[in-house]
């Protein structure tokens, strides 16, 4: 990737992290948004990334209030982990930043739930649709400038509307994704989402602990709850029920931590 592409990727990463935290917690300040990210990284992944560091990156790369600050690879990986990616490389791959360029510098754009990348020039865009022929905007534009430009405008408008349509509805419901609650709308039609009214406390604080091997007596006691179902033990950050099987959670004991957390 070029330096310009890398900056675009870093900016999008920070924006995505900001929006995820903002959607969870509502109208907090920028510092409050990144404090919540920092707390989540510590509680869920045992990663200590200062909110001040993230805020400085955001002000520099996204808001451009300060001189550009180079982001450490470990910080990029941590922020990507917050977005459910293994590391920064996986985040870039999921968001279309690894794109093959042909000899004539045509730029491929992946079409998924919207347009995943923006090319520098309309004439260089190639749209590749799975199980369909490859179309070049340059050919359309060259044959009929007016029609080609109209087609491009219609395509981009439709793609943008499809991608952002969900943001126009009030997200006052939530669903469990297996690790945490996610915001959604009451009219969410995804059959995999068990949609329930928003509980702001559970939405913000209830998480499944995905790295139980990081638990010990010091950080687990009085801070962690567990469920045991069909010989499977799972740990959570808050009291309640296991959303996956509706089993009531219990506070961990020293025996539970030593026996089951160390086995993970």
CSV table of C-alpha atoms in Angstrom, one decimal, residues 2 36 40 60 71 74 88 93 127 140 148 167-168 170 172 183 189 192 195 200 204 214 219 226 236 238 250 254:
chain,number,residue,atom,x,y,z
A,2,UNK,CA,1.1,3.5,-0.7
A,36,UNK,CA,-14.9,3.5,26.9
A,40,UNK,CA,-13.3,-2.4,26.8
A,60,UNK,CA,-4.2,14.1,14.3
A,71,UNK,CA,0.3,5.1,14.9
A,74,UNK,CA,0.4,-2.5,18.3
A,88,UNK,CA,-4.8,-4.6,11.5
A,93,UNK,CA,-8.5,-6.9,4.1
A,127,UNK,CA,-16.5,-3.2,-10.9
A,140,UNK,CA,-19.1,3.3,-20.6
A,148,UNK,CA,-22.0,7.0,-18.6
A,167,UNK,CA,-28.5,5.0,10.1
A,168,UNK,CA,-31.7,7.0,9.3
A,170,UNK,CA,-33.6,5.1,15.5
A,172,UNK,CA,-33.4,1.7,20.2
A,183,UNK,CA,-27.4,-1.7,18.5
A,189,UNK,CA,-35.4,-8.4,9.8
A,192,UNK,CA,-30.1,-14.4,13.1
A,195,UNK,CA,-34.0,-8.3,18.8
A,200,UNK,CA,-28.4,0.7,28.2
A,204,UNK,CA,-22.6,-1.0,27.8
A,214,UNK,CA,-6.3,-14.1,31.4
A,219,UNK,CA,-8.9,-9.7,38.7
A,226,UNK,CA,-20.0,-17.6,34.9
A,236,UNK,CA,-19.1,-12.8,31.7
A,238,UNK,CA,-21.8,-8.7,34.6
A,250,UNK,CA,-23.2,-17.1,39.2
A,254,UNK,CA,-11.5,-19.4,43.4
